[in-house]
C-alpha positions as a printed NumPy array, in Angstrom:
array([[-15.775,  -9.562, -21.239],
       [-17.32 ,  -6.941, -23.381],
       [-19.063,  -3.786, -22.421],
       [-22.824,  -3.168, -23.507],
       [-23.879,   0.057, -25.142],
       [-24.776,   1.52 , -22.086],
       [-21.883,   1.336, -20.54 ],
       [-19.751,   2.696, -23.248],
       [-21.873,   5.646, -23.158],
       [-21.817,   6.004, -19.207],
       [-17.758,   5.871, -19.833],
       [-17.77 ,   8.405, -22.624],
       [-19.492,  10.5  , -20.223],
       [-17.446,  10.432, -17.027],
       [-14.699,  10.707, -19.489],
       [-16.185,  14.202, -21.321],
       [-17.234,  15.174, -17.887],
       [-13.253,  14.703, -16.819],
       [-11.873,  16.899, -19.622],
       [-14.848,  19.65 , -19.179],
       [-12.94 ,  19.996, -15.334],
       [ -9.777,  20.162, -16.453],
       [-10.422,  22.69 , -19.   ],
       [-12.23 ,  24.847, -16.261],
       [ -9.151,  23.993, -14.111],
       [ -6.797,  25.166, -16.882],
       [ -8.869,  28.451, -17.536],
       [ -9.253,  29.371, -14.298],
       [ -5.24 ,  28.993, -13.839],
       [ -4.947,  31.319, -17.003],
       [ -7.233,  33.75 , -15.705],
       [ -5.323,  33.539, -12.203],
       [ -7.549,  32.126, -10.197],
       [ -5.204,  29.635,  -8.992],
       [ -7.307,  28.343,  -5.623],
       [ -9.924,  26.798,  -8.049],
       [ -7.018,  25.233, -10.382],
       [ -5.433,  23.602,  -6.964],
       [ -9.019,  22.618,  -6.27 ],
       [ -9.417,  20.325,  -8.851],
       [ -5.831,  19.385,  -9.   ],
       [ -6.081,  18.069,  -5.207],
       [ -9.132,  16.596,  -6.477],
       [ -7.802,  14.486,  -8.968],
       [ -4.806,  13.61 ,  -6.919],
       [ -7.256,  12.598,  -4.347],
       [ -8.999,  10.293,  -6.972],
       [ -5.896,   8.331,  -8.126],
       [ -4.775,   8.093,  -4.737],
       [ -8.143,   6.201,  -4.287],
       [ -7.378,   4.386,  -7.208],
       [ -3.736,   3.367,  -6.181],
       [ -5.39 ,   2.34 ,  -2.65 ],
       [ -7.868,   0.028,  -4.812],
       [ -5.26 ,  -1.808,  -6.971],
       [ -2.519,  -2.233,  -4.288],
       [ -5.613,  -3.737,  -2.348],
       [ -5.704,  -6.1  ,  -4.877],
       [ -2.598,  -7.434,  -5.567],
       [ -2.194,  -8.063,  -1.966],
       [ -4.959, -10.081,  -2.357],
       [ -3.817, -11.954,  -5.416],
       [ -0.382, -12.158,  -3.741],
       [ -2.071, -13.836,  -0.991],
       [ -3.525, -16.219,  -3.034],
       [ -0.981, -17.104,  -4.941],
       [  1.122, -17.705,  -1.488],
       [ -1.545, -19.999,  -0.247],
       [ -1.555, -22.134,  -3.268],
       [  1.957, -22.647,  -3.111],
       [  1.384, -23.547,   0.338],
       [ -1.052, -26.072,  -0.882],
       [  2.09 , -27.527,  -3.038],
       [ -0.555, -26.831,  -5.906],
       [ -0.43 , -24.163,  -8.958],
       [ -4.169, -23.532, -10.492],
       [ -5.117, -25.274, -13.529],
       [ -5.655, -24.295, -16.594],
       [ -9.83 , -23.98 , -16.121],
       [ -9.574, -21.857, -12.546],
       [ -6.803, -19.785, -14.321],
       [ -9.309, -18.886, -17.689],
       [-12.172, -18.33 , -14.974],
       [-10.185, -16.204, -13.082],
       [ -8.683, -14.099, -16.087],
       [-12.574, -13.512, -17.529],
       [-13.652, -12.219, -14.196],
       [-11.183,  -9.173, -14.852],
       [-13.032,  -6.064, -15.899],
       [-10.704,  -3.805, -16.74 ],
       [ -9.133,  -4.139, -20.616],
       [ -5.365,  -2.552, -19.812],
       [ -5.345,  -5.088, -16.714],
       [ -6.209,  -8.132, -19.278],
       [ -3.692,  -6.928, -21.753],
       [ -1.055,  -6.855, -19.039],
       [ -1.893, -10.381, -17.708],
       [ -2.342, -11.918, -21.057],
       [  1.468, -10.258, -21.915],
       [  3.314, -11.786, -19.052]])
């Protein structure tokens, strides 16, 4: 699956927009003002805690699956398999399914 234009760009941005907050983080910290540097650092914990919540989701769900079509006595083919690995947006989680 590739990305369009747009989308790179709208990435690009939530990534600049990322680093911008942690250098305010890490110049507020430097100029002592450590309640705004916890600020964002509970902030970002918050976000990959989010994150975390997301992918565990997941793989519960794929574990499920994967339970039920064993129950079935069945593995998927080859087709539902390639349908299922393009529906995968994110690159890393391709690379790591493609490397098992």
């Amino acid at each position: 699956m590739t990305m369009s234009t747009d989308d790179r760009v709208a990435e690009l941005y939530v990534k600049l927009g990322a680093l911008a907050e942690e250098r305010d983080a890490l110049r507020a910290q430097l100029d002592g003002d450590l309640p705004a540097a916890t600020r964002w650092l509970q902030r970002k914990v918050w976000r990959q805690a989010a994150a975390l919540d997301t992918l565990n989701r997941r793989v519960v769900t794929q574990r499920f699956v994967l339970r039920t079509l064993d129950g079935l006595g069945r593995s998927l083919t080859a087709d539902e398999y390639r349908a299922a690995r393009a529906e995968i947006a994110d690159a890393q989680l391709q690379e790591r399914i493609e490397a098992a």
